Amino acid sequence: MASPRGEFSSRFGFLMAAAGSAVGLGNIWGFPTNAAENGGAAFLFAYLLLAFALAYPALMAELIIGRHARANGVTALQLIATGAKSRAFGTMVGVLGIITVSFILSFYAIVSGWMLAFLIQPFAVWLGLDGFANWLVSDGVTRNALFVVVFMLLTILIISAGVKEGIEKWATRLMPSLVLILLCLIFYVMTLPGATEGLRAYLVPNFAALAQPNLLVSAMGQAFFSLSLGVGTMLVYGSYISKSENLPLIGSLVALLDVGIAVLAGLLILPAMYVALASGVEIYSDSGALIAGPGLIISVLPALFDSMGIIGGVVAAAFFALMVIASLTSSISMLEVPVSFVVEKKAVRRPAAAVFIGGVIAIISLVIVANFDVLFDSVVTLTTEMSQPLLGLFFCIFAGWIWNRSTILDEIRQGSPEAGSGFFWRIWPFYIRFICPIAILLVYLQQFT
Ligand code: PFF
């Protein structure tokens, strides 16, 4: 029998869960390096603009649809459809979301597995297990396979426990720790030589970069990935929000938290890179650009921690704990999408669904691990650059063109009775109907020109 639907027990619980989904490797790794590569504060400016003008309205569409339908993504979109065609469209968008998020999780878990291995390494050093410590930080199929499985097990464990006892409980523990570790690391790194150079690279805008067509594409991709949009994650979390919650308000708090933590992470990563440079670590690739891909996290920063002497181990453990926490609160939100679907549609018990689906995703991850050079980049591009923004666009079409406007307002009014005359309602309906779809489409198509 399917278990009854869960619900977040408090506003704080929802905020931590949704911000936990949003804040992930995308914020701590993706955003700062994207900014460093694309004109520093100019990228920040474009990102803020797109996050609030395009991603926030799309986030609201998912939250409203989810809370109204109180169901998984596929059922929710079918429910708000108005005829056979829009129902088929809803089924397609929901199913594509499930497929996309499962593949996102399959590559995300690989990178998160690296973070786990790097987190354990300083402890292995302290215990004098030098060979093991070395193995943990050396690239290899066995290490990658083992840690992807461990990471998926952690994700499955939390999701098996349900909305309150799993997602909410862990998000409310982990997210405050994340903020605390991040702040401590920023304060520490700022005291080191070279940090101000990094701040300059991050915060002094090069507005010429705004003219690069790729800047907007990167900023939009970053904003959609960062807010976990298009794949039904926010819809499913929205379906667990109490009817008495003020949706526009908590949606904007989630967006603010996500953007705020990305901006804060920039205050850590960029200064850390220039501190590394000051201590002799290479931070530029052969092409002269800053090292931004996996090399940044698994070679530049570890080299920096190594150069710090005894305290380096503590800083490394704190940094990788930060990464693991960020990953885990995101990965649980990804697994929740297919699990909620199977639990509700097929009347399977939650733990069984979590183990089965998590297991299938882990197998996909293992296939990618075994064929890393051929598969990894393509899976990332296909899911995050091709599929996710397009699905975000479909959600806007659903909320702006298919779903009945007065039902939307009724839904929002449940938690905020005066919403009909408020700022949000004056702007959002027009925005989600015209501005968002056109802007997303324009930016999306730009990547093919
Ligand atoms: N928002 C996460 C990050 O910034 O790392 C990634 C993510 C989570 C993408 C959940 C998609 C998703 F459904």
GROMACS .gro file of C-alpha atoms and ligand atoms in nm:
model
  462
    1MET     CA    1   0.000   0.000   0.000
    2ALA     CA    2   0.121   0.353  -0.069
    3SER     CA    3   0.206   0.547   0.245
    4PRO     CA    4   0.010   0.867   0.321
    5ARG     CA    5   0.164   1.187   0.180
    6GLY     CA    6   0.414   1.368   0.396
    7GLU     CA    7   0.417   1.739   0.477
    8PHE     CA    8   0.689   1.971   0.605
    9SER     CA    9   0.618   2.047   0.970
   10SER     CA   10   0.726   2.411   0.963
   11ARG     CA   11   0.825   2.699   0.739
   12PHE     CA   12   1.184   2.661   0.855
   13GLY     CA   13   1.176   2.292   0.762
   14PHE     CA   14   1.056   2.369   0.412
   15LEU     CA   15   1.304   2.653   0.370
   16MET     CA   16   1.597   2.436   0.473
   17ALA     CA   17   1.483   2.152   0.247
   18ALA     CA   18   1.422   2.373  -0.057
   19ALA     CA   19   1.734   2.582   0.000
   20GLY     CA   20   1.918   2.253   0.057
   21SER     CA   21   1.805   2.136  -0.285
   22ALA     CA   22   1.901   2.463  -0.446
   23VAL     CA   23   2.235   2.508  -0.272
   24GLY     CA   24   2.473   2.248  -0.403
   25LEU     CA   25   2.784   2.197  -0.609
   26GLY     CA   26   2.627   2.444  -0.852
   27ASN     CA   27   2.660   2.725  -0.597
   28ILE     CA   28   2.989   2.644  -0.434
   29TRP     CA   29   3.176   2.526  -0.737
   30GLY     CA   30   2.983   2.626  -1.049
   31PHE     CA   31   2.889   2.982  -0.968
   32PRO     CA   32   3.226   3.117  -0.847
   33THR     CA   33   3.418   2.964  -1.137
   34ASN     CA   34   3.161   3.077  -1.391
   35ALA     CA   35   3.192   3.426  -1.247
   36ALA     CA   36   3.571   3.420  -1.256
   37GLU     CA   37   3.568   3.310  -1.619
   38ASN     CA   38   3.302   3.555  -1.733
   39GLY     CA   39   3.393   3.900  -1.618
   40GLY     CA   40   3.365   3.871  -1.238
   41ALA     CA   41   3.096   4.100  -1.105
   42ALA     CA   42   2.956   4.142  -1.458
   43PHE     CA   43   2.855   3.777  -1.442
   44LEU     CA   44   2.722   3.829  -1.092
   45PHE     CA   45   2.508   4.111  -1.227
   46ALA     CA   46   2.373   3.899  -1.516
   47TYR     CA   47   2.315   3.610  -1.278
   48LEU     CA   48   2.121   3.818  -1.028
   49LEU     CA   49   1.911   3.963  -1.306
   50LEU     CA   50   1.829   3.624  -1.457
   51ALA     CA   51   1.781   3.454  -1.121
   52PHE     CA   52   1.518   3.704  -1.012
   53ALA     CA   53   1.364   3.788  -1.348
   54LEU     CA   54   1.348   3.438  -1.501
   55ALA     CA   55   1.428   3.169  -1.251
   56TYR     CA   56   1.221   3.302  -0.958
   57PRO     CA   57   0.896   3.318  -1.163
   58ALA     CA   58   0.963   2.965  -1.289
   59LEU     CA   59   1.030   2.849  -0.933
   60MET     CA   60   0.696   2.997  -0.829
   61ALA     CA   61   0.521   2.810  -1.112
   62GLU     CA   62   0.655   2.480  -0.977
   63LEU     CA   63   0.574   2.557  -0.615
   64ILE     CA   64   0.218   2.667  -0.693
   65ILE     CA   65   0.146   2.369  -0.920
   66GLY     CA   66   0.292   2.131  -0.662
   67ARG     CA   67   0.105   2.265  -0.365
   68HIS     CA   68  -0.221   2.278  -0.558
   69ALA     CA   69  -0.197   1.922  -0.684
   70ARG     CA   70  -0.040   1.772  -0.371
   71ALA     CA   71   0.108   1.505  -0.595
   72ASN     CA   72   0.421   1.397  -0.781
   73GLY     CA   73   0.520   1.585  -1.098
   74VAL     CA   74   0.345   1.367  -1.355
   75THR     CA   75   0.014   1.347  -1.168
   76ALA     CA   76   0.028   1.719  -1.086
   77LEU     CA   77   0.069   1.825  -1.449
   78GLN     CA   78  -0.201   1.583  -1.561
   79LEU     CA   79  -0.432   1.725  -1.299
   80ILE     CA   80  -0.406   2.084  -1.413
   81ALA     CA   81  -0.437   1.993  -1.783
   82THR     CA   82  -0.751   2.114  -1.954
   83GLY     CA   83  -0.795   1.856  -2.229
   84ALA     CA   84  -0.648   1.546  -2.386
   85LYS     CA   85  -0.366   1.732  -2.560
   86SER     CA   86  -0.250   1.926  -2.257
   87ARG     CA   87  -0.277   1.609  -2.049
   88ALA     CA   88  -0.045   1.430  -2.290
   89PHE     CA   89   0.186   1.732  -2.282
   90GLY     CA   90   0.181   1.722  -1.900
   91THR     CA   91   0.264   1.353  -1.896
   92MET     CA   92   0.553   1.413  -2.135
   93VAL     CA   93   0.696   1.704  -1.932
   94GLY     CA   94   0.660   1.512  -1.605
   95VAL     CA   95   0.823   1.198  -1.740
   96LEU     CA   96   1.102   1.391  -1.913
   97GLY     CA   97   1.163   1.567  -1.580
   98ILE     CA   98   1.197   1.231  -1.403
   99ILE     CA   99   1.439   1.102  -1.666
  100THR     CA  100   1.643   1.424  -1.665
  101VAL     CA  101   1.670   1.446  -1.286
  102SER     CA  102   1.771   1.080  -1.265
  103PHE     CA  103   2.055   1.139  -1.508
  104ILE     CA  104   2.155   1.460  -1.328
  105LEU     CA  105   2.175   1.257  -1.008
  106SER     CA  106   2.382   0.990  -1.184
  107PHE     CA  107   2.663   1.237  -1.261
  108TYR     CA  108   2.612   1.447  -0.948
  109ALA     CA  109   2.666   1.139  -0.731
  110ILE     CA  110   3.001   1.073  -0.900
  111VAL     CA  111   3.132   1.419  -0.816
  112SER     CA  112   2.980   1.397  -0.468
  113GLY     CA  113   3.159   1.064  -0.424
  114TRP     CA  114   3.491   1.240  -0.494
  115MET     CA  115   3.399   1.494  -0.227
  116LEU     CA  116   3.339   1.212   0.023
  117ALA     CA  117   3.675   1.054  -0.056
  118PHE     CA  118   3.850   1.390  -0.014
  119LEU     CA  119   3.664   1.442   0.316
  120ILE     CA  120   3.792   1.112   0.455
  121GLN     CA  121   4.151   1.171   0.340
  122PRO     CA  122   4.266   1.407   0.620
  123PHE     CA  123   4.138   1.155   0.878
  124ALA     CA  124   4.335   0.879   0.706
  125VAL     CA  125   4.645   1.100   0.726
  126TRP     CA  126   4.590   1.165   1.099
  127LEU     CA  127   4.558   0.792   1.155
  128GLY     CA  128   4.888   0.736   0.975
  129LEU     CA  129   4.723   0.540   0.691
  130ASP     CA  130   4.931   0.708   0.423
  131GLY     CA  131   4.874   0.451   0.148
  132PHE     CA  132   4.497   0.465   0.198
  133ALA     CA  133   4.506   0.846   0.216
  134ASN     CA  134   4.686   0.856  -0.115
  135TRP     CA  135   4.442   0.617  -0.277
  136LEU     CA  136   4.151   0.832  -0.162
  137VAL     CA  137   4.274   1.133  -0.356
  138SER     CA  138   4.405   0.951  -0.664
  139ASP     CA  139   4.169   0.923  -0.956
  140GLY     CA  140   4.071   0.562  -1.020
  141VAL     CA  141   3.774   0.356  -1.131
  142THR     CA  142   3.761   0.153  -0.808
  143ARG     CA  143   3.767   0.458  -0.584
  144ASN     CA  144   3.509   0.638  -0.794
  145ALA     CA  145   3.283   0.334  -0.807
  146LEU     CA  146   3.304   0.271  -0.433
  147PHE     CA  147   3.228   0.628  -0.333
  148VAL     CA  148   2.946   0.678  -0.578
  149VAL     CA  149   2.780   0.375  -0.419
  150VAL     CA  150   2.840   0.504  -0.065
  151PHE     CA  151   2.699   0.844  -0.157
  152MET     CA  152   2.392   0.690  -0.319
  153LEU     CA  153   2.338   0.476  -0.009
  154LEU     CA  154   2.333   0.788   0.209
  155THR     CA  155   2.084   0.950  -0.029
  156ILE     CA  156   1.863   0.639  -0.032
  157LEU     CA  157   1.873   0.616   0.348
  158ILE     CA  158   1.743   0.969   0.394
  159ILE     CA  159   1.475   0.940   0.126
  160SER     CA  160   1.354   0.606   0.268
  161ALA     CA  161   1.277   0.781   0.596
  162GLY     CA  162   1.023   1.013   0.431
  163VAL     CA  163   0.952   1.384   0.415
  164LYS     CA  164   0.957   1.475   0.785
  165GLU     CA  165   1.187   1.212   0.926
  166GLY     CA  166   1.425   1.209   0.632
  167ILE     CA  167   1.434   1.521   0.413
  168GLU     CA  168   1.326   1.779   0.671
  169LYS     CA  169   1.520   1.634   0.962
  170TRP     CA  170   1.846   1.617   0.771
  171ALA     CA  171   1.807   1.945   0.587
  172THR     CA  172   1.744   2.133   0.913
  173ARG     CA  173   2.058   1.980   1.061
  174LEU     CA  174   2.284   2.009   0.762
  175MET     CA  175   2.199   2.351   0.616
  176PRO     CA  176   2.285   2.560   0.923
  177SER     CA  177   2.613   2.363   0.950
  178LEU     CA  178   2.682   2.443   0.586
  179VAL     CA  179   2.642   2.817   0.643
  180LEU     CA  180   2.858   2.805   0.953
  181ILE     CA  181   3.142   2.615   0.784
  182LEU     CA  182   3.124   2.844   0.482
  183LEU     CA  183   3.152   3.158   0.697
  184CYS     CA  184   3.442   3.016   0.901
  185LEU     CA  185   3.629   2.923   0.584
  186ILE     CA  186   3.574   3.267   0.430
  187PHE     CA  187   3.707   3.441   0.740
  188TYR     CA  188   4.010   3.216   0.751
  189VAL     CA  189   4.098   3.242   0.381
  190MET     CA  190   4.061   3.621   0.391
  191THR     CA  191   4.350   3.640   0.636
  192LEU     CA  192   4.590   3.471   0.393
  193PRO     CA  193   4.822   3.642   0.145
  194GLY     CA  194   4.678   3.674  -0.205
  195ALA     CA  195   4.313   3.676  -0.092
  196THR     CA  196   4.247   4.036  -0.188
  197GLU     CA  197   4.371   3.966  -0.540
  198GLY     CA  198   4.101   3.697  -0.563
  199LEU     CA  199   3.839   3.935  -0.429
  200ARG     CA  200   3.934   4.177  -0.701
  201ALA     CA  201   3.901   3.910  -0.973
  202TYR     CA  202   3.557   3.828  -0.836
  203LEU     CA  203   3.413   4.166  -0.759
  204VAL     CA  204   3.563   4.412  -1.007
  205PRO     CA  205   3.331   4.395  -1.306
  206ASN     CA  206   3.454   4.361  -1.658
  207PHE     CA  207   3.142   4.491  -1.832
  208ALA     CA  208   3.283   4.410  -2.175
  209ALA     CA  209   3.209   4.048  -2.082
  210LEU     CA  210   2.836   4.128  -2.078
  211ALA     CA  211   2.851   4.158  -2.455
  212GLN     CA  212   2.963   3.798  -2.498
  213PRO     CA  213   2.660   3.599  -2.612
  214ASN     CA  214   2.774   3.305  -2.404
  215LEU     CA  215   2.756   3.500  -2.082
  216LEU     CA  216   2.376   3.505  -2.077
  217VAL     CA  217   2.357   3.137  -2.171
  218SER     CA  218   2.594   3.048  -1.887
  219ALA     CA  219   2.415   3.272  -1.640
  220MET     CA  220   2.075   3.129  -1.732
  221GLY     CA  221   2.198   2.768  -1.718
  222GLN     CA  222   2.357   2.845  -1.383
  223ALA     CA  223   2.037   3.001  -1.249
  224PHE     CA  224   1.814   2.711  -1.360
  225PHE     CA  225   2.052   2.445  -1.237
  226SER     CA  226   2.108   2.627  -0.913
  227LEU     CA  227   1.739   2.664  -0.834
  228SER     CA  228   1.684   2.297  -0.929
  229LEU     CA  229   1.423   2.398  -1.187
  230GLY     CA  230   1.239   2.221  -1.465
  231VAL     CA  231   1.277   1.867  -1.341
  232GLY     CA  232   0.998   1.861  -1.084
  233THR     CA  233   1.211   1.888  -0.769
  234MET     CA  234   1.059   2.214  -0.654
  235LEU     CA  235   0.716   2.095  -0.762
  236VAL     CA  236   0.744   1.789  -0.539
  237TYR     CA  237   0.878   1.991  -0.245
  238GLY     CA  238   0.597   2.240  -0.309
  239SER     CA  239   0.349   1.954  -0.281
  240TYR     CA  240   0.459   1.905   0.081
  241ILE     CA  241   0.405   2.269   0.186
  242SER     CA  242   0.118   2.346   0.419
  243LYS     CA  243  -0.182   2.520   0.262
  244SER     CA  244  -0.146   2.802   0.512
  245GLU     CA  245   0.197   2.906   0.381
  246ASN     CA  246   0.249   3.231   0.193
  247LEU     CA  247   0.392   3.096  -0.134
  248PRO     CA  248   0.533   3.413  -0.297
  249LEU     CA  249   0.713   3.493   0.026
  250ILE     CA  250   0.872   3.154   0.085
  251GLY     CA  251   0.958   3.124  -0.286
  252SER     CA  252   1.149   3.449  -0.269
  253LEU     CA  253   1.324   3.339   0.050
  254VAL     CA  254   1.443   3.022  -0.125
  255ALA     CA  255   1.572   3.225  -0.421
  256LEU     CA  256   1.744   3.470  -0.187
  257LEU     CA  257   1.910   3.195   0.012
  258ASP     CA  258   2.029   3.026  -0.304
  259VAL     CA  259   2.170   3.341  -0.459
  260GLY     CA  260   2.312   3.456  -0.124
  261ILE     CA  261   2.504   3.133  -0.072
  262ALA     CA  262   2.635   3.136  -0.429
  263VAL     CA  263   2.763   3.490  -0.379
  264LEU     CA  264   2.917   3.393  -0.044
  265ALA     CA  265   3.083   3.089  -0.201
  266GLY     CA  266   3.247   3.326  -0.448
  267LEU     CA  267   3.402   3.502  -0.149
  268LEU     CA  268   3.565   3.172  -0.058
  269ILE     CA  269   3.663   3.009  -0.386
  270LEU     CA  270   3.814   3.304  -0.574
  271PRO     CA  271   4.026   3.429  -0.283
  272ALA     CA  272   4.132   3.067  -0.215
  273MET     CA  273   4.248   3.030  -0.576
  274TYR     CA  274   4.463   3.341  -0.555
  275VAL     CA  275   4.598   3.234  -0.216
  276ALA     CA  276   4.696   2.911  -0.390
  277LEU     CA  277   4.866   3.115  -0.663
  278ALA     CA  278   5.056   3.314  -0.401
  279SER     CA  279   5.182   2.991  -0.251
  280GLY     CA  280   5.307   2.862  -0.584
  281VAL     CA  281   5.014   2.650  -0.705
  282GLU     CA  282   4.928   2.678  -1.077
  283ILE     CA  283   4.574   2.817  -1.115
  284TYR     CA  284   4.573   2.886  -1.489
  285SER     CA  285   4.531   2.617  -1.752
  286ASP     CA  286   4.747   2.602  -2.067
  287SER     CA  287   4.501   2.826  -2.250
  288GLY     CA  288   4.554   3.098  -1.989
  289ALA     CA  289   4.205   3.065  -1.837
  290LEU     CA  290   4.147   2.997  -1.468
  291ILE     CA  291   4.125   2.626  -1.393
  292ALA     CA  292   3.755   2.581  -1.336
  293GLY     CA  293   3.655   2.219  -1.402
  294PRO     CA  294   3.725   1.921  -1.177
  295GLY     CA  295   4.090   2.033  -1.161
  296LEU     CA  296   3.992   2.325  -0.939
  297ILE     CA  297   3.836   2.123  -0.660
  298ILE     CA  298   4.041   1.808  -0.680
  299SER     CA  299   4.383   1.950  -0.755
  300VAL     CA  300   4.417   2.330  -0.705
  301LEU     CA  301   4.244   2.348  -0.366
  302PRO     CA  302   4.399   2.028  -0.226
  303ALA     CA  303   4.743   2.162  -0.330
  304LEU     CA  304   4.657   2.479  -0.138
  305PHE     CA  305   4.553   2.280   0.171
  306ASP     CA  306   4.876   2.079   0.147
  307SER     CA  307   5.080   2.398   0.147
  308MET     CA  308   4.917   2.513   0.472
  309GLY     CA  309   5.096   2.268   0.699
  310ILE     CA  310   4.914   2.119   0.999
  311ILE     CA  311   4.608   2.343   0.976
  312GLY     CA  312   4.570   2.236   0.611
  313GLY     CA  313   4.412   1.905   0.716
  314VAL     CA  314   4.149   2.083   0.924
  315VAL     CA  315   4.072   2.330   0.648
  316ALA     CA  316   4.050   2.047   0.393
  317ALA     CA  317   3.815   1.847   0.616
  318ALA     CA  318   3.595   2.154   0.669
  319PHE     CA  319   3.590   2.238   0.299
  320PHE     CA  320   3.501   1.888   0.184
  321ALA     CA  321   3.243   1.853   0.461
  322LEU     CA  322   3.087   2.166   0.315
  323MET     CA  323   3.084   2.008  -0.030
  324VAL     CA  324   2.937   1.679   0.093
  325ILE     CA  325   2.661   1.856   0.286
  326ALA     CA  326   2.578   2.073  -0.014
  327SER     CA  327   2.567   1.765  -0.238
  328LEU     CA  328   2.360   1.551  -0.008
  329THR     CA  329   2.083   1.803   0.052
  330SER     CA  330   2.061   1.838  -0.329
  331SER     CA  331   2.081   1.470  -0.414
  332ILE     CA  332   1.795   1.380  -0.180
  333SER     CA  333   1.573   1.631  -0.359
  334MET     CA  334   1.664   1.469  -0.690
  335LEU     CA  335   1.586   1.115  -0.575
  336GLU     CA  336   1.256   1.234  -0.426
  337VAL     CA  337   1.124   1.313  -0.778
  338PRO     CA  338   1.116   0.956  -0.915
  339VAL     CA  339   1.048   0.804  -0.572
  340SER     CA  340   0.737   1.017  -0.512
  341PHE     CA  341   0.614   0.919  -0.858
  342VAL     CA  342   0.654   0.548  -0.802
  343VAL     CA  343   0.516   0.558  -0.446
  344GLU     CA  344   0.204   0.742  -0.558
  345LYS     CA  345   0.143   0.583  -0.896
  346LYS     CA  346   0.240   0.226  -0.831
  347ALA     CA  347   0.145   0.197  -0.465
  348VAL     CA  348   0.496   0.079  -0.375
  349ARG     CA  349   0.628   0.141  -0.025
  350ARG     CA  350   0.871   0.433   0.004
  351PRO     CA  351   1.180   0.241   0.125
  352ALA     CA  352   1.140  -0.019  -0.151
  353ALA     CA  353   1.098   0.253  -0.414
  354ALA     CA  354   1.401   0.444  -0.282
  355VAL     CA  355   1.623   0.135  -0.286
  356PHE     CA  356   1.508   0.026  -0.630
  357ILE     CA  357   1.531   0.363  -0.803
  358GLY     CA  358   1.844   0.467  -0.616
  359GLY     CA  359   1.994   0.133  -0.719
  360VAL     CA  360   1.914   0.187  -1.087
  361ILE     CA  361   2.064   0.538  -1.075
  362ALA     CA  362   2.374   0.402  -0.902
  363ILE     CA  363   2.413   0.150  -1.184
  364ILE     CA  364   2.392   0.431  -1.441
  365SER     CA  365   2.658   0.617  -1.239
  366LEU     CA  366   2.881   0.308  -1.247
  367VAL     CA  367   2.845   0.286  -1.624
  368ILE     CA  368   2.953   0.651  -1.647
  369VAL     CA  369   3.243   0.588  -1.408
  370ALA     CA  370   3.362   0.301  -1.627
  371ASN     CA  371   3.339   0.513  -1.945
  372PHE     CA  372   3.413   0.849  -1.790
  373ASP     CA  373   3.586   1.021  -2.083
  374VAL     CA  374   3.315   0.930  -2.329
  375LEU     CA  375   3.006   0.975  -2.116
  376PHE     CA  376   3.050   1.225  -1.833
  377ASP     CA  377   3.055   1.553  -2.026
  378SER     CA  378   2.779   1.445  -2.262
  379VAL     CA  379   2.547   1.351  -1.977
  380VAL     CA  380   2.613   1.687  -1.810
  381THR     CA  381   2.549   1.882  -2.130
  382LEU     CA  382   2.241   1.686  -2.233
  383THR     CA  383   2.072   1.715  -1.896
  384THR     CA  384   2.168   2.058  -1.770
  385GLU     CA  385   2.210   2.259  -2.088
  386MET     CA  386   1.967   2.092  -2.330
  387SER     CA  387   1.692   1.941  -2.120
  388GLN     CA  388   1.662   2.147  -1.802
  389PRO     CA  389   1.600   2.495  -1.951
  390LEU     CA  390   1.358   2.348  -2.204
  391LEU     CA  391   1.160   2.180  -1.927
  392GLY     CA  392   1.165   2.510  -1.738
  393LEU     CA  393   1.009   2.666  -2.046
  394PHE     CA  394   0.738   2.396  -2.055
  395PHE     CA  395   0.654   2.465  -1.691
  396CYS     CA  396   0.608   2.833  -1.777
  397ILE     CA  397   0.377   2.734  -2.063
  398PHE     CA  398   0.176   2.520  -1.825
  399ALA     CA  399   0.142   2.790  -1.564
  400GLY     CA  400   0.097   3.077  -1.811
  401TRP     CA  401  -0.114   2.927  -2.088
  402ILE     CA  402  -0.275   2.601  -1.982
  403TRP     CA  403  -0.366   2.633  -1.617
  404ASN     CA  404  -0.669   2.837  -1.528
  405ARG     CA  405  -0.567   3.175  -1.388
  406SER     CA  406  -0.835   3.202  -1.122
  407THR     CA  407  -0.744   2.859  -0.984
  408ILE     CA  408  -0.384   2.977  -0.954
  409LEU     CA  409  -0.493   3.284  -0.762
  410ASP     CA  410  -0.717   3.073  -0.535
  411GLU     CA  411  -0.421   2.851  -0.459
  412ILE     CA  412  -0.195   3.143  -0.368
  413ARG     CA  413  -0.474   3.306  -0.164
  414GLN     CA  414  -0.494   3.007   0.067
  415GLY     CA  415  -0.184   3.117   0.251
  416SER     CA  416  -0.193   3.485   0.166
  417PRO     CA  417  -0.553   3.612   0.145
  418GLU     CA  418  -0.467   3.953   0.008
  419ALA     CA  419  -0.247   3.812  -0.272
  420GLY     CA  420  -0.489   3.929  -0.544
  421SER     CA  421  -0.399   4.292  -0.490
  422GLY     CA  422  -0.031   4.236  -0.407
  423PHE     CA  423   0.282   4.307  -0.608
  424PHE     CA  424   0.340   3.942  -0.699
  425TRP     CA  425   0.003   3.896  -0.864
  426ARG     CA  426   0.030   4.221  -1.054
  427ILE     CA  427   0.348   4.105  -1.225
  428TRP     CA  428   0.378   3.728  -1.222
  429PRO     CA  429   0.088   3.619  -1.450
  430PHE     CA  430   0.209   3.838  -1.735
  431TYR     CA  431   0.565   3.742  -1.670
  432ILE     CA  432   0.511   3.369  -1.672
  433ARG     CA  433   0.293   3.393  -1.982
  434PHE     CA  434   0.509   3.612  -2.203
  435ILE     CA  435   0.842   3.727  -2.066
  436CYS     CA  436   0.972   3.400  -1.923
  437PRO     CA  437   0.897   3.173  -2.221
  438ILE     CA  438   1.030   3.421  -2.477
  439ALA     CA  439   1.342   3.506  -2.280
  440ILE     CA  440   1.420   3.142  -2.199
  441LEU     CA  441   1.371   3.048  -2.562
  442LEU     CA  442   1.592   3.331  -2.690
  443VAL     CA  443   1.875   3.248  -2.452
  444TYR     CA  444   1.829   2.877  -2.513
  445LEU     CA  445   1.850   2.908  -2.890
  446GLN     CA  446   2.160   3.123  -2.863
  447GLN     CA  447   2.368   2.823  -2.766
  448PHE     CA  448   2.304   2.665  -3.104
  449THR     CA  449   2.409   2.968  -3.309
  450PFF     N1  450   2.064   2.300  -0.738
  450PFF     C1  451   2.168   2.202  -0.728
  450PFF     C2  452   2.304   2.272  -0.729
  450PFF     O1  453   2.310   2.395  -0.745
  450PFF     O2  454   2.404   2.205  -0.716
  450PFF     C3  455   2.162   2.101  -0.837
  450PFF     C4  456   2.027   2.040  -0.862
  450PFF     C5  457   1.951   1.989  -0.757
  450PFF     C6  458   1.980   2.031  -0.992
  450PFF     C7  459   1.827   1.933  -0.782
  450PFF     C8  460   1.858   1.974  -1.018
  450PFF     C9  461   1.782   1.924  -0.913
  450PFF     F1  462   1.667   1.873  -0.936
   0.00000   0.00000   0.00000
